[in-house]
Amino acid sequence: MKSKLFFSAAALLLLSAMPMVAGNISQGISSIKFDRRANGQAAWQKIYVVNVINPAIPYSVKAGGILKKIKQDFASDNVEILAVLPCNRAEAEKFAALHTEFDFPLSYDENLLDLRKLLQNSGDSFNPASIFNHAGKLLWSGDPVDLPLLLKIITGKKYSERYEIRLGVLYSELQTALRSGSAKLIEQAADKILQLRPEQLSAVNAKAYALEMSGNWSSLENFFRSRIKRFPQAPENYIMLIEAAYRNPTQSNIVPQLAAEFMQNLPDDAENINALAWSMLTNLPFDVQALKAAENAVALLQKSTIAAQSNVLATRALLAYRQCDLAAAGTLAQQALQAAKSDSEKKFLQELVQYFDYLKKSHPSGD
């Protein structure tokens, strides 16, 4: 396709992969029922989120996890979601069949012609995420990672059009800086946004990317440490620092302590605790402290509301394997496969089950 969608350079890894409900695929944006005559309070009785998901871009597909959480968190705020795929119907149906857990409507819009018309944009690029009010007025556009923050502002009746225009100009500057590839320009542009809105994750992502690209690990760690101190209940600060540490092997020793701090401050964030446990078991397989942190994570997960989910059972299977309990690993992997919902998840878990089965047959004594 000719259109180019620009995303933040550093991708958040806050959510486990969550695949999309097939069926009910509309064409274009026809499913959105704007009331162009609505004004005053009536114009705010519904809020619409439109987000482009490009199947060819992994980070774009990850936005589905954000949309799924938005649907849960803003269910009582009359927020409606539509994911737009820049392809034809057949390709959209294929994508939906591969991703069967996203529980929001899908639309196909080849070359994004309908969305361009709605946004009054005829250029080669535009932001992937947009928010409209019931009258069809564009309230905001930007990176999907910023959607939860903006919806909180809008539904909390703290929205200021003038302020968003000001921030929108700075966000455009950030996108230009990202395209330039200059770490200095990216950091400067991100800092301008963070001075006005320190919670804006697209700017956090961009600054972290600039610091990592320049090889300035101490500044990167200090940046996130200061954010953790300022926002101890914000999971993304822990997660992004941990992901950066994995990419810098000399710093990976900080991961177990960060994971422990995360679990202490956010003991109910089971999804991310599970993601942390899995990442430690796969990225630090021979680190004793990481193993202990993963064991503590699994202990919390077994008491959580998601204990029976396939991804949690898979994490427990991997932990059992690391603990040299091959029988338990095989049993838990089989349970995870039975609980899996998406085709992609089932395929992965089938391979995991086969792996453990092979080990049990080829090494029956556990040697």
Coordinates of C-alpha atoms in Angstrom, one line a residue:
M1 CA 0.0 0.0 0.0
K2 CA 1.2 3.6 -0.6
S3 CA 0.2 5.1 2.7
K4 CA 2.8 5.2 5.4
L5 CA 1.8 5.2 9.1
F6 CA 4.4 6.5 11.5
F7 CA 4.6 4.8 14.9
S8 CA 6.7 5.5 17.9
A9 CA 10.2 4.0 17.4
A10 CA 10.2 2.0 20.7
A11 CA 7.4 -0.4 21.2
L12 CA 5.7 -1.0 24.5
L13 CA 5.6 -4.7 25.6
L14 CA 3.0 -4.2 28.3
L15 CA 0.5 -6.8 27.2
S16 CA 0.7 -10.5 26.4
A17 CA -0.3 -11.2 22.8
M18 CA -4.0 -11.2 22.5
P19 CA -5.5 -12.3 19.3
M20 CA -9.6 -11.0 17.3
V21 CA -13.2 -12.1 17.0
A22 CA -13.9 -13.0 13.4
G23 CA -17.1 -12.0 11.9
N24 CA -19.1 -8.7 11.9
I25 CA -16.5 -7.1 9.6
S26 CA -17.8 -3.9 8.2
Q27 CA -16.6 -1.9 5.2
G28 CA -15.0 1.5 5.7
I29 CA -16.2 3.4 8.7
S30 CA -19.9 2.8 8.0
S31 CA -20.5 1.3 11.4
I32 CA -19.9 4.6 13.1
K33 CA -23.1 6.5 13.5
F34 CA -22.2 10.1 14.0
D35 CA -24.9 12.6 14.7
R36 CA -23.7 15.7 12.8
R37 CA -26.5 17.8 14.4
A38 CA -25.5 17.0 17.9
N39 CA -24.2 20.0 19.9
G40 CA -23.6 20.9 23.5
Q41 CA -23.7 17.9 25.9
A42 CA -25.3 15.8 23.2
A43 CA -22.1 16.0 21.2
W44 CA -20.3 14.3 24.0
Q45 CA -22.7 11.5 24.8
K46 CA -20.6 9.1 22.8
I47 CA -16.9 8.9 22.1
Y48 CA -15.5 7.0 19.1
V49 CA -12.0 5.5 18.9
V50 CA -10.8 4.7 15.3
N51 CA -7.5 2.9 15.1
V52 CA -5.6 1.6 12.1
I53 CA -4.2 -1.9 12.5
N54 CA -1.7 -2.8 9.7
P55 CA -1.2 -6.6 9.7
A56 CA 2.2 -6.1 8.2
I57 CA 3.5 -4.1 11.1
P58 CA 3.9 -6.1 14.4
Y59 CA 3.8 -2.9 16.6
S60 CA 0.5 -1.9 14.9
V61 CA -1.0 -5.3 15.6
K62 CA 0.0 -5.0 19.3
A63 CA -2.3 -2.0 19.4
G64 CA -5.1 -4.5 19.5
G65 CA -4.2 -5.3 23.0
I66 CA -4.5 -1.6 23.9
L67 CA -7.9 -1.4 22.2
K68 CA -9.1 -4.5 24.1
K69 CA -8.1 -3.0 27.4
I70 CA -9.8 0.3 26.5
K71 CA -13.0 -1.5 25.8
Q72 CA -12.9 -3.1 29.3
D73 CA -11.8 0.1 31.2
F74 CA -14.2 2.5 29.5
A75 CA -17.2 0.2 29.2
S76 CA -19.3 2.5 31.2
D77 CA -18.2 5.7 29.5
N78 CA -20.0 5.2 26.1
V79 CA -16.7 4.7 24.3
E80 CA -17.0 2.8 21.0
I81 CA -14.0 1.3 19.2
L82 CA -13.4 0.5 15.5
A83 CA -10.2 -1.1 14.2
V84 CA -9.6 -0.3 10.5
L85 CA -7.5 -2.7 8.4
P86 CA -6.0 -1.2 5.2
C87 CA -6.9 -4.1 3.0
N88 CA -9.8 -5.8 1.2
R89 CA -12.5 -8.0 2.9
A90 CA -10.8 -11.3 2.2
E91 CA -7.5 -10.2 3.8
A92 CA -9.5 -8.7 6.7
E93 CA -11.3 -12.0 7.3
K94 CA -8.0 -13.9 7.1
F95 CA -6.5 -11.5 9.7
A96 CA -9.6 -11.9 11.9
A97 CA -9.3 -15.7 11.7
L98 CA -5.7 -15.5 12.9
H99 CA -6.5 -13.2 15.8
T100 CA -9.7 -14.5 17.5
E101 CA -9.6 -12.8 20.9
F102 CA -9.9 -9.1 20.1
D103 CA -13.5 -8.3 21.1
F104 CA -14.1 -5.1 19.2
P105 CA -15.4 -4.4 15.6
L106 CA -13.2 -4.7 12.6
S107 CA -13.5 -2.8 9.4
Y108 CA -11.7 -3.1 6.1
D109 CA -10.8 0.1 4.1
E110 CA -8.4 -0.6 1.2
N111 CA -5.9 2.3 0.9
L112 CA -7.8 3.9 3.8
L113 CA -9.9 5.9 1.4
D114 CA -12.9 6.2 3.8
L115 CA -10.7 7.1 6.8
R116 CA -8.8 9.7 4.7
K117 CA -12.1 11.3 3.8
L118 CA -13.2 11.4 7.4
L119 CA -9.9 12.9 8.5
Q120 CA -9.9 15.2 5.5
N121 CA -6.3 14.0 4.8
S122 CA -5.0 13.4 1.3
G123 CA -1.3 13.1 2.2
D124 CA 0.9 10.1 2.4
S125 CA 0.9 9.8 6.2
F126 CA -1.4 10.4 9.2
N127 CA -1.6 9.2 12.8
P128 CA -2.9 5.7 13.3
A129 CA -5.2 6.5 16.3
S130 CA -8.0 9.1 16.4
I131 CA -10.8 10.0 18.8
F132 CA -14.1 11.6 17.7
N133 CA -17.1 12.9 19.6
H134 CA -20.7 12.0 18.8
A135 CA -20.9 14.9 16.3
G136 CA -18.0 13.5 14.4
K137 CA -15.5 16.2 15.5
L138 CA -11.9 15.1 15.6
L139 CA -10.8 15.6 19.2
W140 CA -7.3 14.0 19.0
S141 CA -5.0 11.9 16.9
G142 CA -1.7 10.3 17.6
D143 CA -0.1 7.1 18.8
P144 CA -2.2 4.2 20.1
V145 CA -0.2 4.0 23.3
D146 CA -1.6 7.4 24.2
L147 CA -5.3 6.4 23.8
P148 CA -5.9 5.4 27.4
L149 CA -4.5 8.7 28.7
L150 CA -6.6 10.8 26.3
L151 CA -9.8 8.9 26.9
K152 CA -9.3 9.4 30.7
I153 CA -8.9 13.1 30.0
I154 CA -12.0 13.2 27.7
T155 CA -14.3 11.1 29.8
G156 CA -13.2 12.9 32.9
K157 CA -14.3 16.2 31.3
K158 CA -10.8 17.7 31.4
Y159 CA -10.4 18.0 27.7
S160 CA -9.1 21.4 26.3
E161 CA -9.1 21.8 22.6
R162 CA -6.5 24.6 22.8
Y163 CA -4.2 22.5 24.9
E164 CA -4.5 19.5 22.6
I165 CA -3.7 21.7 19.6
R166 CA -0.6 22.9 21.3
L167 CA 0.5 19.3 22.1
G168 CA -0.5 18.2 18.6
V169 CA 2.1 20.6 17.1
L170 CA 4.7 19.2 19.4
Y171 CA 3.8 15.7 18.5
S172 CA 4.2 16.5 14.8
E173 CA 7.6 17.8 15.6
L174 CA 8.4 14.6 17.4
Q175 CA 7.3 12.6 14.3
T176 CA 9.6 14.7 12.1
A177 CA 12.5 14.1 14.6
L178 CA 11.8 10.3 14.5
R179 CA 12.0 10.3 10.7
S180 CA 15.3 12.2 10.9
G181 CA 16.9 9.5 12.9
S182 CA 18.8 12.0 15.0
A183 CA 18.9 10.9 18.7
K184 CA 19.5 14.5 19.7
L185 CA 16.5 15.9 17.9
I186 CA 14.3 13.0 19.1
E187 CA 15.2 13.6 22.7
Q188 CA 14.7 17.3 22.4
A189 CA 11.3 16.9 20.8
A190 CA 10.2 14.3 23.4
D191 CA 11.3 16.5 26.3
K192 CA 9.0 19.4 25.0
I193 CA 6.0 17.1 25.2
L194 CA 7.0 15.6 28.6
Q195 CA 7.3 19.1 30.1
L196 CA 3.6 19.7 29.4
R197 CA 2.3 16.1 29.8
P198 CA 4.8 13.8 31.6
E199 CA 2.4 10.8 31.2
Q200 CA 2.4 10.8 27.4
L201 CA 3.8 7.4 26.5
S202 CA 4.6 8.1 22.9
A203 CA 7.1 10.8 24.2
V204 CA 8.4 8.4 26.9
N205 CA 9.0 5.8 24.2
A206 CA 10.7 8.3 21.9
K207 CA 13.1 9.6 24.6
A208 CA 14.0 6.1 25.7
Y209 CA 14.6 5.2 22.1
A210 CA 16.9 8.2 21.6
L211 CA 18.9 7.5 24.8
E212 CA 19.3 3.8 23.8
M213 CA 20.2 4.7 20.3
S214 CA 23.0 7.0 21.5
G215 CA 24.3 4.3 23.9
N216 CA 23.7 6.4 27.0
W217 CA 22.7 3.6 29.3
S218 CA 23.2 5.6 32.6
S219 CA 20.9 8.4 31.4
L220 CA 18.3 5.8 30.2
E221 CA 18.3 4.0 33.5
N222 CA 18.1 7.3 35.5
F223 CA 15.2 8.5 33.2
F224 CA 13.2 5.4 34.1
R225 CA 14.2 5.3 37.7
S226 CA 13.0 8.8 38.2
R227 CA 9.8 8.0 36.5
I228 CA 9.3 4.9 38.7
K229 CA 9.8 7.1 41.7
R230 CA 7.4 9.7 40.4
F231 CA 4.8 7.3 39.1
P232 CA 5.2 4.0 41.1
Q233 CA 1.8 2.7 39.9
A234 CA 2.6 3.1 36.2
P235 CA 3.6 -0.3 34.8
E236 CA 5.1 0.9 31.6
N237 CA 8.2 2.5 33.3
Y238 CA 9.3 -0.8 34.8
I239 CA 8.5 -2.8 31.7
M240 CA 10.4 -0.4 29.3
L241 CA 13.5 -0.4 31.5
I242 CA 13.4 -4.2 31.8
E243 CA 13.1 -4.6 28.0
A244 CA 16.0 -2.2 27.5
A245 CA 18.1 -4.2 30.0
Y246 CA 17.4 -7.4 28.0
R247 CA 18.8 -5.6 25.0
N248 CA 21.9 -4.6 26.9
P249 CA 23.4 -7.9 28.4
T250 CA 25.7 -6.1 30.7
Q251 CA 22.7 -4.5 32.5
S252 CA 20.4 -7.5 32.6
N253 CA 21.2 -8.1 36.2
I254 CA 18.9 -5.3 37.2
V255 CA 15.8 -7.2 35.9
P256 CA 15.0 -9.5 38.9
Q257 CA 15.1 -6.5 41.3
L258 CA 12.9 -4.5 39.0
A259 CA 10.4 -7.3 38.7
A260 CA 10.3 -7.7 42.5
E261 CA 9.6 -4.0 42.8
F262 CA 6.9 -4.2 40.2
M263 CA 5.2 -7.1 42.0
Q264 CA 5.4 -5.2 45.3
N265 CA 3.9 -2.0 43.9
L266 CA 1.4 -3.6 41.5
P267 CA 0.5 -7.0 43.0
D268 CA -2.9 -7.1 41.2
D269 CA -1.5 -6.5 37.7
A270 CA -1.6 -10.2 36.9
E271 CA -1.3 -9.8 33.1
N272 CA 2.0 -7.9 33.3
I273 CA 3.3 -10.1 36.2
N274 CA 2.8 -13.1 33.9
A275 CA 4.6 -11.3 31.1
L276 CA 7.5 -10.5 33.4
A277 CA 7.7 -14.1 34.6
W278 CA 7.7 -15.5 31.1
S279 CA 10.3 -12.9 29.9
M280 CA 12.7 -13.7 32.8
L281 CA 12.4 -17.4 32.2
T282 CA 13.2 -17.0 28.5
N283 CA 15.7 -14.2 28.5
L284 CA 17.6 -15.1 31.7
P285 CA 17.4 -18.9 31.8
F286 CA 20.5 -19.4 34.0
D287 CA 20.0 -16.5 36.4
V288 CA 19.2 -17.7 39.9
Q289 CA 17.7 -14.4 41.0
A290 CA 15.5 -14.3 37.9
L291 CA 14.3 -17.9 38.7
K292 CA 13.4 -16.8 42.2
A293 CA 11.6 -13.8 40.9
A294 CA 9.7 -16.0 38.4
E295 CA 8.7 -18.3 41.2
N296 CA 7.4 -15.4 43.3
A297 CA 5.5 -14.2 40.2
V298 CA 3.8 -17.6 39.7
A299 CA 2.8 -17.7 43.3
L300 CA 0.9 -14.5 42.8
L301 CA -0.5 -15.7 39.6
Q302 CA -2.0 -18.8 41.1
K303 CA -4.0 -16.6 43.4
S304 CA -5.1 -14.2 40.7
T305 CA -8.3 -14.1 38.6
I306 CA -6.5 -15.2 35.5
A307 CA -4.9 -18.3 37.0
A308 CA -6.8 -20.6 34.5
Q309 CA -5.8 -18.6 31.4
S310 CA -3.6 -20.4 28.9
N311 CA -0.8 -17.8 29.0
V312 CA -0.5 -18.3 32.8
L313 CA -0.6 -22.0 32.5
A314 CA 2.1 -21.8 29.8
T315 CA 4.3 -19.7 32.2
R316 CA 3.8 -22.3 34.9
A317 CA 4.8 -25.0 32.5
L318 CA 8.0 -23.2 31.6
L319 CA 8.8 -22.6 35.2
A320 CA 8.3 -26.3 36.0
Y321 CA 10.7 -27.2 33.1
R322 CA 13.3 -24.8 34.6
Q323 CA 12.8 -26.5 37.9
C324 CA 13.5 -29.9 36.3
D325 CA 10.0 -31.2 36.8
L326 CA 9.3 -32.4 33.3
A327 CA 6.1 -34.3 34.3
A328 CA 4.5 -31.1 35.7
A329 CA 5.7 -29.1 32.7
G330 CA 4.0 -31.5 30.3
T331 CA 0.7 -31.5 32.2
L332 CA 0.6 -27.7 32.5
A333 CA 1.4 -27.3 28.8
Q334 CA -1.4 -29.6 27.9
Q335 CA -3.8 -27.7 30.2
A336 CA -2.6 -24.4 28.5
L337 CA -3.4 -25.9 25.1
Q338 CA -6.9 -26.9 26.2
A339 CA -7.5 -23.4 27.5
A340 CA -6.1 -21.6 24.4
K341 CA -8.5 -19.6 22.3
S342 CA -6.6 -18.3 19.3
D343 CA -5.2 -20.3 16.4
S344 CA -1.7 -18.7 16.8
E345 CA -1.7 -19.5 20.5
K346 CA -2.8 -23.1 19.9
K347 CA -0.1 -23.6 17.4
F348 CA 2.6 -22.4 19.8
L349 CA 1.3 -24.5 22.7
Q350 CA 1.0 -27.6 20.5
E351 CA 4.7 -27.2 19.7
L352 CA 5.5 -26.8 23.4
V353 CA 3.5 -29.9 24.3
Q354 CA 5.4 -31.8 21.6
Y355 CA 8.7 -30.6 22.9
F356 CA 8.0 -31.8 26.4
D357 CA 6.6 -35.1 25.1
Y358 CA 9.8 -35.6 23.1
L359 CA 11.9 -35.0 26.2
K360 CA 9.9 -37.4 28.3
K361 CA 10.2 -40.1 25.7
S362 CA 13.9 -39.6 24.9
H363 CA 14.9 -39.1 28.5
P364 CA 12.4 -41.2 30.5
S365 CA 14.5 -41.1 33.7
G366 CA 14.8 -37.3 33.5
D367 CA 18.6 -37.6 32.9

